[in-house]
Rosetta silent file (secondary structure, phi, psi, omega in degrees, C-alpha in Angstrom):
SEQUENCE: MTVDRKNRLMSAMTNGSEEDVRAEMGFLPLEIMLDQYRKSSCAPSIQTDLKTVFAWLGQDIGELTAQSEVLYRRGYLAYLSIGVAPSFQLQKSFDMAFAHPEARARAKHKPPEAVMDAFDRMFASDSEIASKRKHDWEVETAQMSQALNKVRVSHSGTGWLVNFVIGTTEKARLFRAVSVAWCVWVLLRTEIYFELVGFQFHQWDEEMLVANLLALPVLVYLSHYLFKVYAKMRK
SCORE:     score description
SCORE:     0.000 S_00000001
   1 L     0.000  133.274 -177.205  117.371  142.670   79.574 S_00000001
   2 L   -72.963  156.527  178.839  118.791  142.027   83.023 S_00000001
   3 H   -62.918  -37.207  179.944  117.274  139.516   85.419 S_00000001
   4 H   -60.424  -40.967  179.789  116.727  142.297   87.942 S_00000001
   5 H   -65.725  -39.256  177.389  114.568  144.225   85.473 S_00000001
   6 H   -61.778  -45.248 -178.960  112.486  141.127   84.795 S_00000001
   7 H   -64.878  -38.305  179.919  111.955  140.572   88.487 S_00000001
   8 H   -66.609  -38.216  178.244  111.019  144.192   89.058 S_00000001
   9 H   -66.158  -43.931  178.667  108.458  144.074   86.275 S_00000001
  10 H   -63.849  -39.090  178.775  106.936  140.877   87.643 S_00000001
  11 H   -65.328  -40.344  179.051  106.878  142.357   91.132 S_00000001
  12 H   -65.511  -39.225 -179.840  105.151  145.503   89.863 S_00000001
  13 H   -69.925  -27.118 -177.982  102.536  143.444   88.021 S_00000001
  14 H   -89.590  -46.291 -172.571  101.903  141.354   91.134 S_00000001
  15 H  -121.337  -10.315 -174.491  102.108  143.830   93.986 S_00000001
  16 L   -88.399  178.885  178.331  102.656  147.267   92.479 S_00000001
  17 L   -86.854  173.118  176.756  100.352  150.020   91.325 S_00000001
  18 H   -61.076  -36.944  178.347   99.280  150.773   87.776 S_00000001
  19 H   -63.943  -40.477  179.183  101.868  153.539   87.716 S_00000001
  20 H   -62.495  -41.825 -179.636  104.610  151.099   88.738 S_00000001
  21 H   -64.102  -46.195 -179.975  103.668  148.720   85.932 S_00000001
  22 H   -61.967  -41.788 -178.715  103.666  151.488   83.323 S_00000001
  23 H   -64.477  -44.910 -179.708  106.988  152.812   84.552 S_00000001
  24 H   -65.737  -35.716  176.336  108.651  149.396   84.485 S_00000001
  25 H   -62.787  -30.993  179.899  107.269  148.752   81.009 S_00000001
  26 H   -68.881  -21.819  178.767  108.965  151.963   79.930 S_00000001
  27 H   -79.998  -20.470 -174.628  112.354  150.548   80.864 S_00000001
  28 H   -58.544  -53.300 -179.176  111.970  147.510   78.587 S_00000001
  29 H   -63.373  -31.163  177.862  112.793  149.145   75.224 S_00000001
  30 H   -65.717  -41.924  179.084  115.721  150.974   76.821 S_00000001
  31 H   -65.387  -38.820  178.168  117.145  147.693   78.103 S_00000001
  32 H   -63.858  -42.558  178.616  116.690  146.100   74.675 S_00000001
  33 H   -64.388  -37.613  178.133  118.502  149.015   73.041 S_00000001
  34 H   -66.057  -38.302  176.552  121.329  148.716   75.575 S_00000001
  35 H   -61.162  -41.796  178.952  121.654  145.012   74.774 S_00000001
  36 H   -70.093  -33.750 -179.386  121.970  145.880   71.086 S_00000001
  37 H   -63.921  -33.224 -179.299  124.394  148.700   71.871 S_00000001
  38 L   -73.371  -11.874  178.187  126.755  146.242   73.513 S_00000001
  39 L   -95.261  152.390 -178.016  126.903  144.315   70.242 S_00000001
  40 L   -70.592  -17.269 -176.489  129.077  145.415   67.346 S_00000001
  41 L   -93.875   16.537 -177.941  126.099  145.307   64.961 S_00000001
  42 L   -63.679  132.932 -178.771  124.154  148.058   66.741 S_00000001
  43 L   -67.909  145.174  178.804  122.371  150.357   64.282 S_00000001
  44 H   -58.147  -34.663 -179.568  123.556  154.006   64.159 S_00000001
  45 H   -64.405  -36.921  177.934  120.007  155.218   64.868 S_00000001
  46 H   -68.321  -41.340  177.621  119.952  153.274   68.144 S_00000001
  47 H   -60.068  -42.226 -179.812  123.325  154.697   69.121 S_00000001
  48 H   -63.524  -44.979 -179.636  122.053  158.211   68.423 S_00000001
  49 H   -65.775  -38.388  178.322  118.895  157.728   70.496 S_00000001
  50 H   -65.319  -40.731  177.708  120.856  156.241   73.382 S_00000001
  51 H   -61.900  -39.771  179.388  123.264  159.175   73.343 S_00000001
  52 H   -64.049  -47.690 -177.390  120.297  161.557   73.424 S_00000001
  53 H   -66.037  -45.230 -175.909  118.594  159.794   76.319 S_00000001
  54 H   -75.389  -25.828  172.491  121.717  159.328   78.423 S_00000001
  55 H   -65.880  -39.031  176.071  122.862  162.901   77.804 S_00000001
  56 H   -64.840  -39.330  179.920  119.507  163.983   79.242 S_00000001
  57 H   -72.841  -19.794  178.392  120.020  161.640   82.194 S_00000001
  58 L    80.629   33.577  178.327  123.476  163.086   82.747 S_00000001
  59 L  -147.865  168.005  176.566  125.479  159.867   82.657 S_00000001
  60 L   -72.941  157.981  179.045  127.432  157.665   80.279 S_00000001
  61 L   -64.902  127.094 -179.237  125.626  154.987   78.294 S_00000001
  62 L   159.431 -157.392  179.211  125.269  151.889   80.452 S_00000001
  63 L   -61.735  137.525 -177.964  123.441  150.671   83.526 S_00000001
  64 L   -70.460  137.012  171.376  121.221  153.355   85.002 S_00000001
  65 L   -76.712  168.462  179.874  122.261  154.946   88.254 S_00000001
  66 H   -60.857  -40.240  179.794  119.659  155.348   90.984 S_00000001
  67 H   -67.537  -41.311  179.760  119.327  159.049   90.172 S_00000001
  68 H   -66.813  -34.973  179.971  119.010  158.399   86.436 S_00000001
  69 H   -65.079  -40.134  177.720  116.378  155.744   87.034 S_00000001
  70 H   -64.558  -43.774 -179.547  114.226  158.209   88.971 S_00000001
  71 H   -65.960  -41.529  179.830  114.599  160.840   86.233 S_00000001
  72 H   -64.530  -45.255  179.615  113.851  158.334   83.467 S_00000001
  73 H   -59.321  -46.548 -178.910  110.763  157.026   85.250 S_00000001
  74 H   -64.796  -42.103  179.619  109.441  160.536   85.830 S_00000001
  75 H   -67.796  -38.286  179.924  110.141  161.597   82.247 S_00000001
  76 H   -68.022  -40.811  177.388  108.584  158.476   80.765 S_00000001
  77 H   -64.754  -34.922  175.346  105.399  158.874   82.819 S_00000001
  78 H   -65.473  -41.108  177.658  105.215  162.494   81.644 S_00000001
  79 H   -57.796  -43.422  177.683  105.612  161.272   78.062 S_00000001
  80 H   -68.097  -42.141 -172.230  102.628  158.956   78.549 S_00000001
  81 H   -67.538  -22.152  177.335  100.537  161.540   80.395 S_00000001
  82 L   -66.603  -28.765  171.465  100.640  164.016   77.515 S_00000001
  83 L    88.173   10.119 -179.342   98.490  161.497   75.651 S_00000001
  84 L  -107.245  102.573 -177.136  100.034  161.668   72.174 S_00000001
  85 L   -78.675  153.935  178.390  101.022  158.158   71.104 S_00000001
  86 L   -79.163  -11.563  179.952  103.632  157.507   68.404 S_00000001
  87 L  -146.159  161.746  179.166  101.325  155.023   66.638 S_00000001
  88 L   -64.641  -35.451 -176.862   97.628  154.293   66.249 S_00000001
  89 L   -64.459  -30.434 -176.400   98.021  150.952   68.048 S_00000001
  90 L   -94.705   -4.548 -173.039   99.306  152.615   71.224 S_00000001
  91 H   -61.336  -36.167 -179.464   96.880  155.535   71.345 S_00000001
  92 H   -61.936  -42.396  178.540   94.421  153.748   73.641 S_00000001
  93 H   -64.239  -39.544  178.923   97.128  153.180   76.260 S_00000001
  94 H   -69.366  -34.314  176.460   98.186  156.812   76.030 S_00000001
  95 H   -62.502  -39.677  178.670   94.554  157.908   76.359 S_00000001
  96 H   -64.433  -41.250  178.318   94.308  155.965   79.615 S_00000001
  97 H   -67.141  -37.509  179.723   97.440  157.654   80.943 S_00000001
  98 H   -66.927  -31.423 -178.518   96.129  161.052   79.844 S_00000001
  99 L   -81.577   -6.440 -179.186   92.839  160.425   81.689 S_00000001
 100 L   -64.463  141.117 -178.612   94.624  159.663   84.968 S_00000001
 101 L   -56.336  -27.953 -178.080   93.826  162.204   87.736 S_00000001
 102 L   -99.556   13.004 -175.787   97.526  163.000   88.140 S_00000001
 103 H   -60.513  -43.332 -177.853   98.247  163.267   84.415 S_00000001
 104 H   -63.613  -40.960  179.411   98.558  167.048   84.418 S_00000001
 105 H   -66.570  -39.306  179.586  100.999  167.016   87.334 S_00000001
 106 H   -67.549  -37.693 -176.536  103.072  164.280   85.705 S_00000001
 107 H   -64.551  -18.404  178.975  103.152  166.069   82.352 S_00000001
 108 L   -65.910  -19.014 -179.610  104.988  168.985   83.967 S_00000001
 109 L   -96.474   26.687 -179.221  108.104  166.792   84.012 S_00000001
 110 L   -56.455  130.795  178.037  108.085  166.436   80.227 S_00000001
 111 L   -71.020  171.622  175.515  111.578  165.671   78.866 S_00000001
 112 L   -59.849  158.089 -176.741  113.174  167.732   76.059 S_00000001
 113 H   -58.391  -37.194 -179.931  111.719  167.279   72.571 S_00000001
 114 H   -62.029  -37.433  177.840  114.756  165.289   71.414 S_00000001
 115 H   -72.172  -39.018  176.612  114.144  162.769   74.198 S_00000001
 116 H   -59.739  -40.981  177.723  110.422  162.665   73.412 S_00000001
 117 H   -65.264  -37.963  177.600  111.306  161.828   69.804 S_00000001
 118 H   -64.899  -40.259  175.282  113.650  159.094   71.017 S_00000001
 119 H   -59.126  -43.260  178.500  110.817  157.663   73.123 S_00000001
 120 H   -55.579  -46.205 -177.317  108.623  157.646   70.015 S_00000001
 121 H   -71.353  -18.440  175.666  111.209  155.618   68.115 S_00000001
 122 H   -70.574  -29.199 -171.478  111.478  153.172   71.007 S_00000001
 123 H  -113.426   -4.964 -178.145  107.838  152.192   70.615 S_00000001
 124 L  -152.706  157.221  177.717  107.061  152.672   66.920 S_00000001
 125 L   -79.302  166.166 -179.883  108.656  152.529   63.492 S_00000001
 126 H   -60.701  -39.332 -179.744  109.437  155.640   61.464 S_00000001
 127 H   -67.974  -38.648  177.746  106.528  154.947   59.106 S_00000001
 128 H   -65.374  -41.206  179.768  104.092  154.498   62.010 S_00000001
 129 H   -64.400  -45.688 -178.900  105.281  157.729   63.602 S_00000001
 130 H   -62.655  -42.517 -179.581  104.984  159.685   60.346 S_00000001
 131 H   -65.112  -42.570 -179.165  101.489  158.350   59.668 S_00000001
 132 H   -67.355  -42.248 -179.589  100.283  159.116   63.199 S_00000001
 133 H   -65.852  -38.747  177.736  101.729  162.636   63.222 S_00000001
 134 H   -62.317  -43.441  179.091  100.161  163.405   59.850 S_00000001
 135 H   -64.049  -45.663 -179.268   96.795  162.225   61.151 S_00000001
 136 H   -61.962  -40.165  179.500   97.107  164.228   64.391 S_00000001
 137 H   -64.555  -42.619  179.806   98.031  167.371   62.461 S_00000001
 138 H   -64.680  -39.909  178.954   95.042  167.005   60.148 S_00000001
 139 H   -65.325  -45.861 -179.679   92.695  166.474   63.104 S_00000001
 140 H   -63.729  -40.153  179.070   94.046  169.503   64.981 S_00000001
 141 H   -63.985  -42.550  179.395   93.828  171.674   61.872 S_00000001
 142 H   -64.778  -40.971  179.561   90.229  170.614   61.244 S_00000001
 143 H   -65.524  -40.674  178.828   89.265  171.283   64.867 S_00000001
 144 H   -65.482  -42.004  179.002   90.865  174.728   64.800 S_00000001
 145 H   -63.335  -40.617  178.974   89.136  175.589   61.545 S_00000001
 146 H   -64.873  -41.009  179.563   85.803  174.454   62.948 S_00000001
 147 H   -64.554  -41.694  179.149   86.301  176.521   66.098 S_00000001
 148 H   -65.718  -37.652  177.917   87.140  179.638   64.089 S_00000001
 149 H   -64.445  -38.262  177.745   84.082  179.132   61.910 S_00000001
 150 H   -64.008  -39.482  179.119   81.893  178.910   65.014 S_00000001
 151 H   -64.406  -42.327  179.967   83.359  182.168   66.284 S_00000001
 152 H   -62.715  -42.901 -178.529   82.669  183.864   62.962 S_00000001
 153 H   -67.494  -44.207 -176.698   79.071  182.617   62.896 S_00000001
 154 H   -68.772  -20.492 -179.652   78.340  183.488   66.522 S_00000001
 155 L  -114.797   21.650 -175.297   79.682  187.013   66.020 S_00000001
 156 L   -64.720  -28.721 -177.253   78.383  187.601   62.515 S_00000001
 157 L   -86.049  -44.561 -173.302   76.047  190.365   63.625 S_00000001
 158 L  -120.817   -1.318 -173.227   78.055  192.359   66.130 S_00000001
 159 L   -94.164   50.053  179.645   81.514  190.846   66.065 S_00000001
 160 H   -61.502  -34.799 -179.738   83.212  193.156   63.603 S_00000001
 161 H   -69.328  -38.089  176.626   86.249  193.313   65.886 S_00000001
 162 H   -62.596  -42.034  177.928   86.412  189.507   66.044 S_00000001
 163 H   -63.162  -35.068  175.908   86.255  189.401   62.264 S_00000001
 164 H   -62.639  -40.361 -174.620   89.100  191.900   62.174 S_00000001
 165 H   -72.361  -41.616 -173.881   91.178  189.675   64.431 S_00000001
 166 H  -110.934   -0.491 -176.330   90.602  186.341   62.667 S_00000001
 167 L   -78.366  172.894 -178.621   89.457  187.460   59.229 S_00000001
 168 L  -116.363    8.281 -179.936   91.362  187.342   55.964 S_00000001
 169 L   -73.903  168.207  179.484   90.202  190.629   54.473 S_00000001
 170 H   -63.484  -38.871  178.512   92.560  193.498   53.754 S_00000001
 171 H   -63.619  -39.835 -179.909   91.116  195.461   56.682 S_00000001
 172 H   -64.847  -44.116  178.964   91.681  192.507   59.006 S_00000001
 173 H   -64.067  -39.201  178.535   95.301  192.114   57.935 S_00000001
 174 H   -65.143  -42.146  179.527   95.873  195.841   58.336 S_00000001
 175 H   -61.215  -43.965  179.966   94.307  195.800   61.798 S_00000001
 176 H   -65.132  -42.251 -179.230   96.554  192.921   62.896 S_00000001
 177 H   -63.119  -45.343  179.955   99.678  194.568   61.502 S_00000001
 178 H   -65.699  -38.748 -179.704   98.930  197.884   63.201 S_00000001
 179 H   -64.019  -43.070  178.782   98.058  196.120   66.473 S_00000001
 180 H   -63.883  -44.689  179.203  101.342  194.205   66.504 S_00000001
 181 H   -61.473  -40.299  179.776  103.297  197.359   65.719 S_00000001
 182 H   -65.261  -42.527  179.377  101.462  199.218   68.475 S_00000001
 183 H   -62.295  -42.121  177.995  102.173  196.487   71.038 S_00000001
 184 H   -62.375  -42.636  179.988  105.865  196.527   70.141 S_00000001
 185 H   -63.210  -44.033 -179.930  105.917  200.312   70.442 S_00000001
 186 H   -63.686  -45.217  179.643  104.189  200.246   73.842 S_00000001
 187 H   -63.787  -39.115  178.654  106.552  197.587   75.194 S_00000001
 188 H   -64.139  -46.786 -178.905  109.553  199.497   73.857 S_00000001
 189 H   -66.763  -28.695 -178.987  108.421  202.782   75.394 S_00000001
 190 H   -78.976  -30.498 -172.903  107.697  201.065   78.697 S_00000001
 191 H   -90.382  -37.630 -171.400  111.022  199.256   78.950 S_00000001
 192 L  -133.262  161.128  170.666  113.656  201.712   77.737 S_00000001
 193 L  -105.715  135.773  179.077  114.515  205.370   77.279 S_00000001
 194 E  -150.552  165.179  179.574  115.932  206.353   73.903 S_00000001
 195 E  -122.504  133.815 -176.606  116.590  209.325   71.654 S_00000001
 196 E  -138.604  121.610  178.201  115.622  209.406   67.988 S_00000001
 197 L    52.020   41.196  177.112  116.291  212.208   65.485 S_00000001
 198 L    84.721   -6.798  179.336  116.818  214.649   68.310 S_00000001
 199 E   -97.968  134.712  178.897  113.623  213.701   70.135 S_00000001
 200 E   -94.830  126.056  179.955  113.839  212.219   73.613 S_00000001
 201 E  -110.370  101.800 -179.739  111.445  209.366   74.335 S_00000001
 202 L   -79.113  155.979 -178.625  111.086  208.887   78.081 S_00000001
 203 L   -65.694  142.763  174.410  109.833  205.640   79.544 S_00000001
 204 L   -83.396  158.060 -179.167  106.111  205.229   80.050 S_00000001
 205 L   -66.203  127.243 -179.857  104.702  204.268   83.421 S_00000001
 206 H   -62.618  -30.672 -179.273  104.719  200.470   83.885 S_00000001
 207 H   -67.560  -16.470 -179.965  101.450  200.683   85.804 S_00000001
 208 H   -99.969   12.094 -175.035   99.808  201.969   82.621 S_00000001
 209 H   -58.537  -50.497 -178.050  101.062  199.099   80.456 S_00000001
 210 H   -62.542  -43.731  179.932   97.697  197.353   80.086 S_00000001
 211 H   -62.416  -40.565  179.609   95.883  200.627   79.450 S_00000001
 212 H   -67.246  -39.141  178.845   98.427  201.626   76.821 S_00000001
 213 H   -64.265  -36.068 -177.598   98.190  198.254   75.088 S_00000001
 214 H   -85.439   -8.447 -174.435   94.393  198.512   74.928 S_00000001
 215 H   -58.768  -46.221 -177.712   94.361  202.135   73.841 S_00000001
 216 H   -66.324  -49.691  178.009   94.498  201.418   70.114 S_00000001
 217 H   -58.030  -40.462  179.481   91.799  198.672   70.037 S_00000001
 218 H   -65.253  -41.224  178.983   89.492  200.836   72.161 S_00000001
 219 H   -63.223  -41.361  177.947   90.105  203.827   69.916 S_00000001
 220 H   -63.196  -42.898  179.916   89.329  201.729   66.833 S_00000001
 221 H   -62.273  -48.082 -179.021   86.141  200.444   68.445 S_00000001
 222 H   -63.045  -40.191  179.395   84.933  203.906   69.438 S_00000001
 223 H   -63.194  -43.860  179.700   85.741  205.305   66.009 S_00000001
 224 H   -64.660  -42.227 -179.060   83.847  202.504   64.308 S_00000001
 225 H   -64.711  -45.633 -179.846   80.888  202.872   66.670 S_00000001
 226 H   -65.310  -35.818  177.906   80.679  206.648   66.230 S_00000001
 227 H   -64.883  -40.486  178.436   80.935  206.277   62.470 S_00000001
 228 H   -65.028  -40.909  177.942   78.005  203.833   62.468 S_00000001
 229 H   -62.976  -43.697  179.485   75.945  206.215   64.616 S_00000001
 230 H   -63.461  -40.880 -179.756   76.781  209.095   62.308 S_00000001
 231 H   -64.217  -38.132  178.870   75.895  207.037   59.232 S_00000001
 232 H   -67.861  -37.476 -179.485   72.491  206.149   60.707 S_00000001
 233 H   -67.799  -28.632 -179.225   71.783  209.787   61.537 S_00000001
 234 H   -76.947  -19.619 -178.201   72.518  210.798   57.947 S_00000001
 235 L   -74.300    0.000    0.000   69.956  208.338   56.562 S_00000001
């Protein structure tokens, strides 16, 4: 790590903002990797991550240019602001960055996924990353399942259409398949003119796109409603 980087970190901790401190801390693992890169014993994984990061920065591996430093700082703060830490030990720090009032604005500058993965490896081992990702996936899956169950319960009496959309019955799968096919057909008819088996299919009016997309669900709803009314009248 260069003396200048040490001084900048100390200056940020003494006189800078919280953002300055976090940004300067983000440069530390990069400087350590560069020190190792300059040695003949540098691991291939470090070389690969450095190539990924510096390709994103748009410069050769080495001392950061002023432009690259700005891009790296912005990308690293976005990485923090998303709030997904590479390890359990770092999650609290990432939570603090995620809770910052400007977190959403910072997250818009998120680097490419390959760079995000390189950042992960800068701060955690492969085993820590794998364990954390497995845990996050299980939590997200459980939350999604719980949310879907709440929707099913809250619409158990009148939400037949909701059950069609998220259900696993044969009718639900058929409804989804037909809906997807209908949406593709509507978009196709709206975008292009074509001829098929001697029939000319002229483009549909773009202003009617939403109405055309909703036509099938509305028709299904009305048919179902009228059938229920008819069934009650027959009793």
